[in-house]
Amino acid sequence: MRKVLLPTIIFIATILLVLRLFYLQVIDDTLKLKSDNNAIKIAYDYPERGYIYDRNGKLLVANQPSYDIMVIPKDVKDIDVDEFCSLLKITKEDYDKKIAKAKVYSPRLPSVFLSQLNKKEYAAFQEVQRNFTGFYIQKRALRDYQVAFGANVFGFITQVNDKIIQKNKYYNSGDLIGRQGVEESYEDFLRGVKGVKYIQKDKYNRDIGSYKEGRFDTIAVQGSDINLSIDAELQKYGEELMVNKRGGIVAIEPKTGEILALVTAPSYDPAILVGRQRSKNYTTLYKDSIAKPLYDRGLLAEYTPGSPFKILTGLVALQEGAIDENFSVNCHHGFSYAPGRFMKCHCHGGALQLHRGIYESCNTFFSTSYMRTIDKYNNPPKGVDVWSNHLKSFGLGQFMGYDLPTGKKGNLPTSKTYKKMYPGWGWSSRTIVSNAIGQGEVLMTPIQLANMIATVANRGYYYTPHIIKKIKGHAIDKKFTTKHVTTVDRKYFEPMISGLFDVYNMGTAHGLNVEGIDICGKTGTAENFAKINGKRVKLQDHSIFVAFAPKDNPKIAIAVFVENGYWGARWAGPITSLMIEKYIKRKITRTDLEKRMLEGSLQSEYNKYYANPIVDTLIKSKIDGPAKPLEIKPEVKVVKPQIKVRDTSGN
């Protein structure tokens, strides 16, 4: 038995191997298609990308035809290179470089020689294409923007690189892929499915018909249309209000988490990233290292939140029982919390409770509330971690999980933060009290600020912000319909909202109200420091505002951040009121505010150190005197003042 076992196994294995080879080489023709087969040409039929609409069905992004000249290097023989270059308006040097690059990719496979010809260029080449063997036209679809706004929302499409081709076998050289914005996030839905045709060739490399009568051919499937949650009119209006300013606007529908507007300023017309000039225009935008038009400030910019953070300070203090609605603090326009240390305050002074503390934005009240919260546990590290965990439930200090490909998580300090900052030193709530007014180690992005105020509008819950509303033929991700509940009880939100409502009636936003709309909001000002030639310099403060409306059954929550905008009610406040009225009423009655915001400019503030921000030309250092290049780097953290903490906001 043992003598025949091994030969039997070898015999059976040999038979199976022969049968498998016979199947693959004779019966199954797909290997011929997958191999580099000289007798078969693969032709792709590229589908149109899915159209993009806004929440109301307004068409935002469509398609237009584009034509690429493809080359198969091994087939390029005996052509008149001079005539070819003259026709396409390229130099002989360009021709040699493109052919060399194509050979590196593959001598036998097609790659893009010249992309995105217009109809006129395509027609001229098509007439003489027969004279240039090895070259052919590949039709594709480029984006056709119906609007001149929303560039940061849409993103753009560009050719795949070698890294993408190696990683994802769907793509070939010359294919287009979405980058940034929803084009990247929803690429798998928008791109559709390429059609493939296998064409038999004779020994003279002439097409002789479909391979196997088209048995393996597939048809192109158009990409899925999508509806964004963006309100096109609100987005456009927000971008108009932010002309000649820098910053971000994020508006959210509180009850769904749908993003109504996502504005970054400065921005650009998305159409400039289409066509033969796309690469040149992108390079210009990319090299603008001052205005940073490709930098989405609504998602990426991390700022100290300033006075809007007092909302969270108060809510956590209420939840922890450190204060109640009737808790009173006596403010003498400042707060001494240790010998030699003093926090200035701009409120009207006297005895304040929570309600007045909110609408007058009293530093003393919220600093006291914060320290009582930390000190409750007689253990600063534990107190800070309890406070930090409450804030995490509002989405702070973490990536929020929204459906856009870029973002920052901000910064939320814990006991580990301060143990590292103050090694071997007995820090306490007094050491870190500037957190109370949003001037400490806390950093937030505008979308986190918007989500925070949306959570307050909902009285303690939120849905992950998202920009998709509908995908044709598909369901949206379930995580966008999952409710997140904070660790602060619902009952504590009502007294806070009452105070936010009176911010407009008798507080720091008095005069910014809109007739017929009950708005709840909070002004804010964040101190702004930068390093100039290695020195820490205070620049003009940032203007911040958060709000929601109406007070009951809110339809919009919004955060506005204007860089170097002085104080909250000067720029961010009016923009907030106008955005709310535009969305709810669909018209503007506060034309006084509108005129001031549309005509107003902060360019003189931004240009203090720069002769021409577009080309990054520096002319003067106000610190070091003579003209020379400066290196300006916004600080990641605000350095803790050791003598006093001050709030210059007036908010």
XYZ file of C-alpha atoms in Angstrom:
651
model
C 0.000 0.000 0.000
C 2.795 2.404 0.920
C 4.550 1.670 -2.374
C 1.642 2.883 -4.494
C 0.547 5.832 -2.291
C 3.240 8.299 -3.361
C 3.016 7.532 -7.110
C -0.776 7.813 -6.898
C -0.562 11.257 -5.283
C 1.922 12.440 -7.909
C -0.264 11.074 -10.730
C -3.426 12.756 -9.428
C -1.622 16.074 -8.892
C -0.220 15.957 -12.409
C -3.638 15.277 -13.920
C -5.183 18.193 -11.968
C -2.410 20.525 -13.056
C -2.788 19.565 -16.726
C -6.562 20.025 -16.555
C -6.153 23.441 -14.974
C -3.660 24.549 -17.615
C -5.961 23.248 -20.373
C -8.872 25.217 -18.919
C -6.902 28.433 -18.584
C -5.196 28.278 -21.980
C -7.897 26.742 -24.163
C -11.302 27.144 -22.564
C -10.950 30.345 -20.501
C -9.924 33.285 -22.735
C -9.663 35.861 -19.976
C -5.923 35.289 -19.509
C -5.409 36.441 -23.056
C -7.185 39.643 -22.206
C -5.217 40.175 -19.010
C -1.835 39.542 -20.654
C 0.115 42.026 -22.747
C -1.329 40.591 -25.964
C -0.163 42.153 -29.220
C -3.172 40.861 -31.138
C -5.790 42.450 -28.902
C -6.336 46.180 -28.347
C -8.247 47.309 -25.290
C -10.436 50.372 -25.797
C -12.153 52.084 -22.876
C -15.435 53.928 -22.943
C -15.368 56.472 -20.131
C -18.689 57.258 -18.470
C -19.871 60.679 -17.422
C -19.317 61.449 -13.782
C -22.399 61.819 -11.658
C -23.980 65.259 -11.540
C -23.900 67.281 -8.327
C -26.990 69.140 -7.063
C -27.684 71.197 -3.958
C -30.266 70.317 -1.296
C -33.048 71.970 -3.320
C -32.240 70.255 -6.620
C -30.244 73.109 -8.168
C -27.623 71.786 -10.599
C -24.140 72.759 -9.448
C -21.728 70.557 -11.398
C -22.306 68.884 -14.790
C -19.936 67.541 -17.468
C -18.404 68.657 -20.741
C -16.517 66.593 -23.354
C -12.740 66.556 -23.341
C -10.246 64.873 -25.621
C -6.852 63.422 -24.719
C -4.197 62.400 -27.228
C -2.980 58.948 -26.209
C 0.258 57.320 -27.324
C 1.498 53.721 -27.552
C 5.282 54.236 -27.841
C 6.098 50.987 -29.653
C 3.618 51.874 -32.430
C 5.084 55.331 -33.102
C 6.946 54.928 -36.411
C 7.989 57.197 -39.287
C 5.984 60.277 -38.338
C 6.786 63.881 -39.163
C 7.656 65.122 -35.682
C 7.969 68.757 -36.785
C 4.486 68.726 -38.314
C 3.112 66.946 -35.251
C 4.600 69.522 -32.854
C 3.430 72.443 -34.980
C -0.111 71.092 -35.056
C -0.290 70.717 -31.258
C 1.736 73.869 -30.526
C 4.418 72.093 -28.519
C 8.206 72.106 -28.826
C 10.382 69.242 -30.008
C 11.830 69.132 -26.492
C 8.327 68.712 -25.026
C 7.663 65.919 -27.533
C 10.802 64.012 -26.534
C 10.034 64.358 -22.817
C 6.461 63.109 -23.227
C 7.521 60.120 -25.336
C 10.240 59.228 -22.832
C 7.742 59.423 -19.956
C 5.275 57.221 -21.854
C 8.001 54.595 -22.454
C 8.791 54.524 -18.751
C 5.140 53.768 -18.017
C 4.936 51.076 -20.732
C 6.159 50.819 -24.345
C 3.105 48.692 -25.212
C 0.300 50.270 -23.181
C -1.405 53.595 -23.946
C -0.722 56.640 -21.803
C -1.675 60.297 -22.056
C 0.527 62.345 -24.369
C -1.482 65.579 -24.266
C -4.587 66.065 -22.170
C -7.769 68.086 -22.347
C -7.900 69.314 -25.937
C -10.824 71.561 -26.707
C -13.209 70.906 -29.593
C -11.251 73.042 -32.059
C -7.934 71.337 -31.235
C -9.605 67.936 -31.379
C -11.110 68.617 -34.809
C -7.764 69.773 -36.228
C -5.941 66.673 -35.003
C -8.678 64.257 -36.047
C -8.353 65.356 -39.686
C -4.704 64.217 -39.895
C -4.633 61.523 -37.204
C -3.954 58.820 -39.843
C -0.538 60.399 -40.487
C 0.593 59.805 -36.917
C 0.588 56.095 -36.154
C 0.771 55.230 -32.476
C -1.388 58.207 -31.496
C -5.154 58.243 -31.049
C -7.898 60.304 -29.394
C -9.498 59.242 -26.109
C -12.744 61.001 -25.256
C -13.393 61.764 -21.609
C -15.705 63.974 -19.556
C -14.495 67.012 -17.640
C -16.436 68.990 -15.098
C -18.647 71.843 -16.251
C -19.346 74.122 -13.287
C -22.731 75.824 -13.321
C -21.744 78.143 -10.467
C -18.664 80.202 -9.646
C -18.613 79.345 -5.928
C -18.139 76.299 -3.714
C -14.651 75.329 -4.927
C -13.671 73.985 -1.496
C -16.894 71.966 -1.331
C -16.577 70.374 -4.768
C -12.844 69.735 -4.972
C -11.600 68.983 -8.483
C -10.653 66.105 -10.776
C -7.153 65.382 -11.993
C -5.145 62.613 -13.631
C -4.134 59.636 -11.537
C -0.479 59.202 -10.698
C 1.594 56.016 -10.660
C 1.009 55.500 -6.934
C -2.759 55.467 -7.392
C -2.517 53.122 -10.399
C -0.443 50.655 -8.392
C -2.778 50.845 -5.414
C -6.098 50.634 -7.278
C -6.298 48.402 -10.360
C -9.422 50.192 -11.599
C -7.343 53.117 -12.839
C -5.047 53.292 -15.848
C -2.679 55.990 -17.041
C -4.625 59.081 -18.020
C -7.708 58.239 -15.975
C -9.265 61.000 -13.906
C -9.931 60.896 -10.178
C -11.580 63.207 -7.660
C -9.356 65.187 -5.350
C -10.458 67.192 -2.311
C -14.070 67.978 -1.448
C -16.955 65.725 -2.418
C -15.201 64.700 -5.636
C -12.744 62.767 -3.464
C -15.125 61.671 -0.715
C -17.675 60.245 -3.159
C -15.309 59.209 -5.969
C -16.530 55.597 -5.966
C -20.101 56.761 -6.630
C -19.376 59.684 -8.959
C -16.882 58.004 -11.293
C -19.224 55.318 -12.628
C -17.831 52.201 -14.330
C -15.686 52.212 -17.456
C -16.866 50.279 -20.479
C -14.299 47.975 -22.095
C -14.022 46.773 -25.704
C -11.542 44.128 -26.890
C -10.572 44.604 -30.534
C -8.774 41.968 -32.613
C -5.811 43.152 -34.744
C -4.114 41.522 -37.721
C -0.383 41.162 -38.266
C -0.313 44.638 -39.818
C -1.769 46.073 -36.592
C -5.086 46.858 -38.266
C -8.392 46.466 -36.446
C -10.338 43.472 -37.777
C -13.307 43.424 -35.395
C -14.380 42.594 -31.874
C -12.557 39.825 -30.091
C -14.762 36.716 -29.690
C -17.697 38.680 -31.122
C -17.717 41.021 -28.153
C -18.287 38.316 -25.575
C -16.058 40.056 -23.030
C -17.058 43.635 -23.849
C -18.833 45.706 -21.184
C -20.766 48.941 -21.430
C -20.005 52.086 -19.467
C -22.192 52.884 -16.477
C -22.676 56.568 -15.678
C -21.734 57.742 -12.207
C -24.415 58.242 -9.591
C -25.866 61.730 -9.178
C -25.632 63.191 -5.693
C -27.504 65.887 -3.799
C -25.447 67.857 -1.325
C -26.881 69.259 1.887
C -25.484 72.652 0.827
C -27.953 75.449 0.169
C -26.521 77.009 -3.003
C -27.892 80.489 -2.368
C -26.609 80.536 1.206
C -23.184 79.277 0.116
C -22.945 81.940 -2.570
C -24.041 84.669 -0.172
C -21.529 83.584 2.451
C -18.679 83.738 -0.045
C -19.782 87.219 -1.140
C -19.822 88.449 2.460
C -16.290 87.096 2.989
C -14.691 88.837 -0.001
C -11.563 90.734 1.092
C -11.572 88.867 4.380
C -10.001 85.652 5.624
C -11.713 83.031 7.701
C -14.505 80.513 7.577
C -18.264 80.102 7.876
C -19.941 76.821 8.768
C -23.730 76.562 8.929
C -25.497 73.369 10.053
C -29.105 72.236 10.243
C -29.223 71.237 13.940
C -31.817 68.481 13.742
C -30.004 66.537 10.996
C -26.363 67.594 11.092
C -26.567 68.544 7.406
C -24.055 71.236 6.427
C -25.912 74.167 4.867
C -22.859 76.262 3.998
C -19.126 75.648 4.171
C -17.282 78.834 3.295
C -13.556 79.433 3.298
C -12.030 82.774 2.413
C -10.291 83.597 0.221
C -11.623 81.172 -2.361
C -11.603 80.871 -6.162
C -13.790 80.000 -9.142
C -13.764 76.192 -9.499
C -13.779 76.531 -13.304
C -10.122 77.639 -13.327
C -9.097 74.074 -12.490
C -10.551 72.716 -15.742
C -8.835 72.569 -19.120
C -5.302 72.991 -20.428
C -4.531 75.772 -17.919
C -5.562 73.651 -14.906
C -2.012 72.744 -13.890
C -0.732 76.313 -14.219
C -3.671 77.722 -12.242
C -3.345 75.089 -9.524
C 0.348 75.877 -9.137
C -0.473 79.572 -8.716
C -3.016 78.794 -5.994
C -0.680 76.317 -4.309
C 2.217 78.753 -4.172
C 0.161 81.478 -2.519
C 1.512 80.729 0.942
C -0.069 83.795 2.551
C -3.741 83.909 1.537
C -3.795 80.089 1.115
C -6.881 79.789 -1.130
C -6.527 75.982 -1.199
C -6.598 75.842 2.609
C -10.114 75.174 3.872
C -10.221 77.304 6.991
C -13.646 75.953 7.979
C -12.200 72.454 8.413
C -8.467 72.900 8.941
C -7.854 76.129 10.831
C -7.433 75.587 14.568
C -8.137 78.709 16.609
C -8.513 79.569 20.253
C -12.321 79.836 20.487
C -12.519 82.877 22.744
C -15.737 83.810 24.523
C -18.073 81.293 22.771
C -16.252 78.703 24.856
C -17.868 80.214 27.953
C -21.030 78.373 26.894
C -19.298 75.061 27.550
C -17.637 76.336 30.719
C -21.063 77.185 32.122
C -22.738 73.949 31.016
C -20.048 71.741 32.537
C -20.124 73.760 35.771
C -23.903 73.290 35.957
C -23.635 69.556 35.298
C -20.935 69.133 37.940
C -22.942 71.104 40.500
C -20.169 73.670 40.804
C -22.758 76.397 40.185
C -26.499 76.727 39.672
C -28.643 79.341 37.955
C -28.665 81.505 41.068
C -24.958 81.279 41.802
C -23.644 84.845 42.043
C -20.219 86.379 41.497
C -19.275 89.945 42.330
C -17.282 91.425 39.444
C -15.181 94.571 39.867
C -14.220 94.663 36.193
C -11.645 92.035 36.933
C -10.854 88.951 38.951
C -7.914 88.446 41.294
C -7.297 84.742 41.683
C -3.784 84.761 43.147
C -1.259 87.316 44.346
C 0.118 89.168 41.326
C -2.370 87.616 38.910
C -5.395 89.346 37.481
C -7.977 88.698 34.750
C -9.529 91.814 33.247
C -13.240 91.968 32.555
C -15.277 94.319 30.410
C -18.778 93.694 31.791
C -20.698 96.347 33.739
C -19.615 94.928 37.088
C -21.559 94.221 40.248
C -23.206 90.980 41.286
C -23.823 88.646 38.335
C -25.648 85.358 37.993
C -25.512 82.945 35.052
C -28.041 84.765 32.865
C -26.341 88.134 32.969
C -22.920 86.502 32.965
C -23.742 85.066 29.540
C -25.173 88.109 27.818
C -22.483 90.418 29.217
C -19.774 87.761 28.702
C -18.315 88.201 32.184
C -14.798 86.789 32.530
C -15.027 86.819 36.309
C -18.175 84.703 36.402
C -16.888 81.989 34.094
C -13.385 81.936 35.537
C -14.898 81.360 38.964
C -17.219 78.686 37.563
C -14.310 76.925 35.893
C -12.135 76.883 39.003
C -15.015 75.593 41.134
C -15.482 72.771 38.596
C -11.807 71.751 38.737
C -11.499 72.231 42.485
C -14.556 70.120 43.255
C -12.387 66.991 43.302
C -9.560 68.454 45.434
C -7.317 66.939 42.800
C -6.529 69.175 39.774
C -5.550 66.315 37.405
C -8.802 64.473 38.117
C -10.824 67.680 37.864
C -9.303 68.557 34.498
C -9.986 65.072 33.131
C -13.632 65.197 34.255
C -13.980 68.590 32.555
C -12.226 67.316 29.412
C -14.450 64.234 29.146
C -17.571 66.400 29.219
C -16.190 68.462 26.334
C -15.405 65.349 24.294
C -19.113 64.569 24.283
C -19.589 67.783 22.265
C -17.159 66.559 19.592
C -14.136 68.554 20.767
C -10.564 67.333 20.578
C -11.265 64.678 17.946
C -11.881 64.154 14.261
C -15.609 64.504 13.902
C -16.167 61.841 11.240
C -17.777 64.109 8.651
C -17.710 63.100 4.977
C -14.989 65.408 3.706
C -11.421 64.227 3.173
C -9.645 66.888 5.209
C -9.827 68.147 8.761
C -8.114 68.758 12.079
C -9.109 67.574 15.528
C -8.239 70.745 17.421
C -6.814 70.420 20.906
C -8.469 69.501 24.183
C -6.090 69.514 27.167
C -6.122 66.801 29.811
C -4.108 66.214 32.964
C -1.350 64.720 30.762
C -1.106 68.051 28.942
C -0.342 69.961 32.114
C 1.919 67.356 33.633
C 4.010 67.737 30.496
C 3.794 71.544 30.485
C 4.622 71.902 34.187
C 6.897 68.991 35.126
C 7.606 68.873 38.830
C 5.424 71.917 39.464
C 2.235 72.046 41.512
C -0.185 73.459 38.980
C -3.804 74.127 39.951
C -7.057 75.467 38.531
C -5.631 78.969 38.910
C -2.691 78.115 36.679
C -4.944 77.087 33.792
C -7.894 79.390 34.423
C -7.629 81.036 30.979
C -9.281 77.881 29.601
C -12.485 79.224 31.115
C -12.752 82.020 28.537
C -11.393 80.108 25.543
C -7.889 81.574 25.742
C -6.011 78.578 27.112
C -4.783 75.405 25.460
C -8.146 74.653 23.831
C -8.141 74.855 20.022
C -11.241 74.462 17.867
C -11.991 74.471 14.158
C -14.954 76.490 12.828
C -16.875 73.276 12.095
C -16.400 72.215 15.723
C -17.700 75.597 16.847
C -20.722 75.206 14.563
C -21.380 71.707 15.840
C -21.054 72.923 19.422
C -23.719 75.605 18.966
C -25.921 73.139 17.037
C -25.690 70.824 20.060
C -26.789 73.663 22.327
C -29.668 74.445 19.940
C -30.760 70.789 20.233
C -30.552 70.953 24.023
C -27.841 68.323 24.297
C -27.472 66.158 21.195
C -26.040 66.333 17.696
C -25.682 64.337 14.506
C -22.278 64.037 12.845
C -22.013 66.950 10.399
C -22.187 65.793 6.786
C -22.412 67.310 3.334
C -24.266 64.517 1.531
C -28.051 64.513 1.419
C -28.822 61.882 -1.207
C -26.974 59.464 -3.512
C -29.036 58.224 -6.430
C -29.536 54.480 -6.064
C -27.686 54.270 -2.747
C -28.254 54.950 0.941
C -26.075 57.407 2.846
C -23.850 56.182 5.663
C -25.815 55.247 8.795
C -23.388 57.118 11.007
C -24.945 60.365 9.787
C -28.319 59.396 11.261
C -26.908 58.246 14.612
C -27.678 60.573 17.508
C -24.831 61.620 19.844
C -25.967 62.703 23.302
C -23.757 64.839 25.533
C -22.918 64.155 29.154
C -24.675 67.395 30.139
C -28.336 66.898 31.081
C -30.984 68.569 28.932
C -32.305 70.670 31.835
C -29.096 72.696 32.009
C -29.374 73.950 28.441
C -32.488 76.062 28.974
C -30.937 78.651 31.323
C -27.914 78.872 29.026
C -30.142 79.428 25.974
C -32.053 82.114 27.832
C -28.815 83.999 28.339
C -27.765 83.498 24.702
C -31.107 84.917 23.574
C -30.472 88.107 25.539
C -27.021 88.504 23.986
C -28.990 90.035 21.096
C -31.522 91.877 23.238
C -29.327 93.581 25.830
C -25.871 92.089 25.549
C -22.750 92.148 23.408
C -24.651 91.637 20.123
C -27.248 94.332 20.785
C -28.064 96.041 17.498
C -27.418 92.954 15.354
C -30.866 91.436 15.780
C -33.214 90.713 12.866
C -36.896 91.569 13.144
C -39.120 88.518 13.281
C -36.334 86.023 14.085
C -35.429 85.010 17.628
C -31.663 84.516 17.477
C -29.499 83.091 20.247
C -25.800 83.837 19.932
C -22.449 84.554 21.492
C -19.778 87.023 20.489
C -16.123 86.193 20.796
C -12.654 87.593 20.314
C -9.503 85.493 20.245
C -6.080 86.938 20.873
C -3.812 86.382 17.897
C -0.081 85.809 18.140
C 2.522 84.943 15.528
C 6.254 84.373 15.393
C 8.007 86.998 13.295
C 11.735 86.520 12.815
C 11.664 84.233 15.834
C 9.874 86.740 18.068
C 6.401 86.322 19.525
C 4.252 89.238 18.374
C 0.638 90.110 19.082
C -1.334 90.778 15.909
C -4.892 92.023 15.488
C -7.459 89.857 17.307
C -9.785 87.450 15.503
C -13.547 88.101 15.332
C -15.816 85.161 16.235
C -19.545 84.598 16.463
C -21.736 81.534 17.037
C -25.530 81.521 16.885
C -28.673 79.540 16.129
C -32.219 80.475 15.166
C -35.047 80.418 15.822
C -34.731 79.995 19.586
C -37.380 77.280 19.558
C -37.377 74.665 16.807
C -34.022 75.913 15.406
C -33.385 75.579 11.673
C -29.815 76.839 11.421
C -26.740 76.890 13.653
C -23.719 78.828 12.494
C -20.137 79.725 13.377
C -18.304 82.621 11.711
C -14.599 83.253 12.129
C -12.932 86.339 10.619
C -9.171 86.511 10.974
C -7.780 89.810 12.327
C -11.364 91.055 12.590
C -10.901 93.010 15.864
C -13.864 91.849 18.016
C -16.880 89.592 17.653
C -19.587 92.147 16.950
C -17.537 94.056 14.373
C -17.341 91.527 11.512
C -18.389 88.005 12.517
C -21.575 89.171 14.260
C -23.104 91.071 11.324
C -22.174 88.280 8.904
C -23.910 85.790 11.198
C -27.119 87.822 11.353
C -27.180 88.217 7.565
C -26.582 84.510 6.936
C -29.392 83.559 9.328
C -31.841 86.000 7.737
C -30.864 84.865 4.225
C -31.584 81.235 5.087
C -34.787 81.702 7.066
C -36.416 84.603 5.197
C -34.679 84.138 1.797
C -34.291 87.916 1.699
C -32.401 90.624 3.553
C -33.998 93.421 5.582
C -30.813 94.410 7.429
C -29.483 96.170 4.345
C -27.391 98.441 6.586
C -25.393 95.460 7.782
C -25.270 93.956 4.302
C -23.822 97.106 2.734
C -21.147 97.367 5.395
C -20.132 93.707 5.100
C -20.140 93.559 1.286
C -18.119 96.755 0.926
C -15.882 96.224 3.942
C -12.346 94.956 3.578
C -9.605 93.745 5.895
C -6.936 93.691 3.206
C -5.084 96.621 4.762
C -4.793 94.599 7.962
C -3.525 91.534 6.104
C -1.083 93.552 4.012
C 0.769 95.207 6.865
C 3.772 93.010 6.275
C 3.279 92.124 2.604
C 3.562 94.200 -0.546
C 1.766 91.613 -2.667
C 0.218 88.669 -0.828
C -0.466 86.789 -4.066
C 3.232 86.383 -4.860
C 4.322 86.265 -1.227
C 6.486 89.404 -1.376
C 7.541 90.724 2.028
C 8.558 94.326 2.423
C 8.819 95.324 6.036
C 9.250 94.087 9.561
C 7.715 96.453 12.060
C 9.862 94.815 14.689
C 13.315 94.610 13.164
C 13.133 97.758 11.073
C 14.800 97.326 7.682
C 13.074 95.590 4.821
C 13.937 91.906 4.554
C 12.152 88.561 4.171
C 10.091 87.531 7.170
C 9.024 84.140 8.357
C 5.530 84.310 9.857
C 4.169 81.207 11.551
C 0.836 81.238 13.410
C 1.308 79.599 16.786
C -0.214 76.221 17.480
C -0.644 77.032 21.141
C -1.169 80.229 23.092
C 1.636 80.618 25.612
C 0.275 80.922 29.139
C 0.910 84.411 30.533
C 2.673 84.096 33.869
C 1.641 87.452 35.336
C -1.874 88.029 34.151
C -4.483 86.731 31.750
C -6.466 89.324 29.913
C -9.415 89.332 27.536
C -9.410 92.295 25.177
C -12.536 91.148 23.422
C -15.137 93.555 24.660
C -17.346 90.469 24.419
